[in-house]
Coordinates of C-alpha atoms in Angstrom, one line a residue:
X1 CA 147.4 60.3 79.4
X2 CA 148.0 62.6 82.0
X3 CA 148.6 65.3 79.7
X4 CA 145.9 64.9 77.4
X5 CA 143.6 65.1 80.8
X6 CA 145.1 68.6 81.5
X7 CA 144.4 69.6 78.2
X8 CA 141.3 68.4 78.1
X9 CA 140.7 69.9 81.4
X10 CA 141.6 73.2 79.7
X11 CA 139.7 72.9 76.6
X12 CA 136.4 72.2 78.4
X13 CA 136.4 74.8 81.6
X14 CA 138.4 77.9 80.3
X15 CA 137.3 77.5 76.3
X16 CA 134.2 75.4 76.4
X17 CA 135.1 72.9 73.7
X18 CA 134.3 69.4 73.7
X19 CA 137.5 66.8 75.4
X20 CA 139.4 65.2 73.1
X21 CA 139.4 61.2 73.0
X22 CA 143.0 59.4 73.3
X23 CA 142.3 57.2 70.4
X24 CA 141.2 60.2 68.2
X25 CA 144.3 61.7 68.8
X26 CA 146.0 58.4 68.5
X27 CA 144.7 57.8 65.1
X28 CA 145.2 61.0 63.8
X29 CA 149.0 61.2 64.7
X30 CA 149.0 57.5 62.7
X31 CA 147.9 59.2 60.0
X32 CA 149.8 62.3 59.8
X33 CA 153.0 60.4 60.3
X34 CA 152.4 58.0 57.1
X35 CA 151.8 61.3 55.0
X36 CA 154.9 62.6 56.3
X37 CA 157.1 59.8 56.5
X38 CA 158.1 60.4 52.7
X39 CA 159.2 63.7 54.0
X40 CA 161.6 62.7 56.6
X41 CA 165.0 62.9 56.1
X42 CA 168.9 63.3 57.3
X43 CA 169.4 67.2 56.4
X44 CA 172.4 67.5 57.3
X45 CA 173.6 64.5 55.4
X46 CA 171.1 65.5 52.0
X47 CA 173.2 69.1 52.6
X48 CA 176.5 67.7 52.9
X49 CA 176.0 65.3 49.9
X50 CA 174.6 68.7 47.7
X51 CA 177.3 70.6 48.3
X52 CA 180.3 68.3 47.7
X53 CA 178.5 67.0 44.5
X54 CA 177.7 70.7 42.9
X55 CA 179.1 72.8 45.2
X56 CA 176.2 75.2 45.3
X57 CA 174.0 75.3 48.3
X58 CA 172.0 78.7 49.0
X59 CA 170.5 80.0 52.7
X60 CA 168.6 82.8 52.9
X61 CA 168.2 84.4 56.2
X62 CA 165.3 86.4 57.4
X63 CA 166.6 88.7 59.9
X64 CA 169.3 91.7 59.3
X65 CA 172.7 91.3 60.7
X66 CA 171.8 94.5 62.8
X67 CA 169.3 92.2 64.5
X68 CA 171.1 89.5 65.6
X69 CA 171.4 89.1 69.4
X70 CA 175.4 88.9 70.0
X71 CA 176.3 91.4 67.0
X72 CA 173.2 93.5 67.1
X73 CA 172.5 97.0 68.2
X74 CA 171.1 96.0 71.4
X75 CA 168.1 96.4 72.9
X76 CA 166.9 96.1 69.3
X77 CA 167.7 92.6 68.4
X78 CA 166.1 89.3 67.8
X79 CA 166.3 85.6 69.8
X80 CA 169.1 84.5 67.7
X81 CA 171.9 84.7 65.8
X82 CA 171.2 86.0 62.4
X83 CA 174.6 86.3 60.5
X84 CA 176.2 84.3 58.1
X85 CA 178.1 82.1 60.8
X86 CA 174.7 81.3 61.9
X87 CA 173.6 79.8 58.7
X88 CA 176.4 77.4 59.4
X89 CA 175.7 76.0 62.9
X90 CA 171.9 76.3 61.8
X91 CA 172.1 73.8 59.4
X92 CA 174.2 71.7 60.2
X93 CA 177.0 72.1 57.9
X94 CA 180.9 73.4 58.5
X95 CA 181.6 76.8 57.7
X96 CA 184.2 75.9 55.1
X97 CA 180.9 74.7 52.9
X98 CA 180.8 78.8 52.6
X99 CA 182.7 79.7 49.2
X100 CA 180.9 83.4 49.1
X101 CA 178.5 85.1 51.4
X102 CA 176.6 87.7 49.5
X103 CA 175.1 90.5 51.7
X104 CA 172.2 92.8 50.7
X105 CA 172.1 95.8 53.0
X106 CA 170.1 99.4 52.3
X107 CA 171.3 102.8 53.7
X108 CA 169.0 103.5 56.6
X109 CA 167.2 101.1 59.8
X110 CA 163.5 100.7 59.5
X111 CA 163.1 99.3 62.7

């Protein structure tokens, strides 16, 4: 309660919207957690499961090993870790799960 009432607080004086009513809130969260109940699952465990069964599991990261923020040309790096090794502790699984790592790279930064 007490932090709906700052929010609240917040949404009425500095943006000049209409409080929000507990129960509204309430409700919705009711409903959003039934739609995504199905959704909800052991990753680690759905991961482990995958990759003892087939053996093939692929991550994708989004950031450039030149990025990452221990390995990285500093100061131009990212928040985290963004190497292969961090796929591992990521998701949960070892990094003996790791058969091949497959790196794409290009000649020249763009950053």
């Amino acid at each position: 309660q007490e932090l709906l009432d700052y929010h609240n607080f917040l949404l009425e004086r500095r943006f000049g919207e209409p409080a929000t009513d507990p129960e509204s809130v309430f409700e919705a969260v009711e409903r959003w957690a039934s739609e995504i109940q199905p959704m909800l699952g052991d990753v680690v465990t759905a991961l482990g499961a995958i990759a003892g069964a087939s053996g093939n599991v692929l991550f994708e990261g989004a950031q450039g090993t030149l990025l990452d923020i221990d390995q990285g040309t500093y100061p131009f790096v990212t928040s985290s870790n963004t190497t292969a090794g961090a796929a591992a502790c990521g998701s949960g699984v070892g990094p003996l799960v790791f058969d091949d790592v497959v790196g794409v790279v290009k000649a020249y930064t763009t950053r």
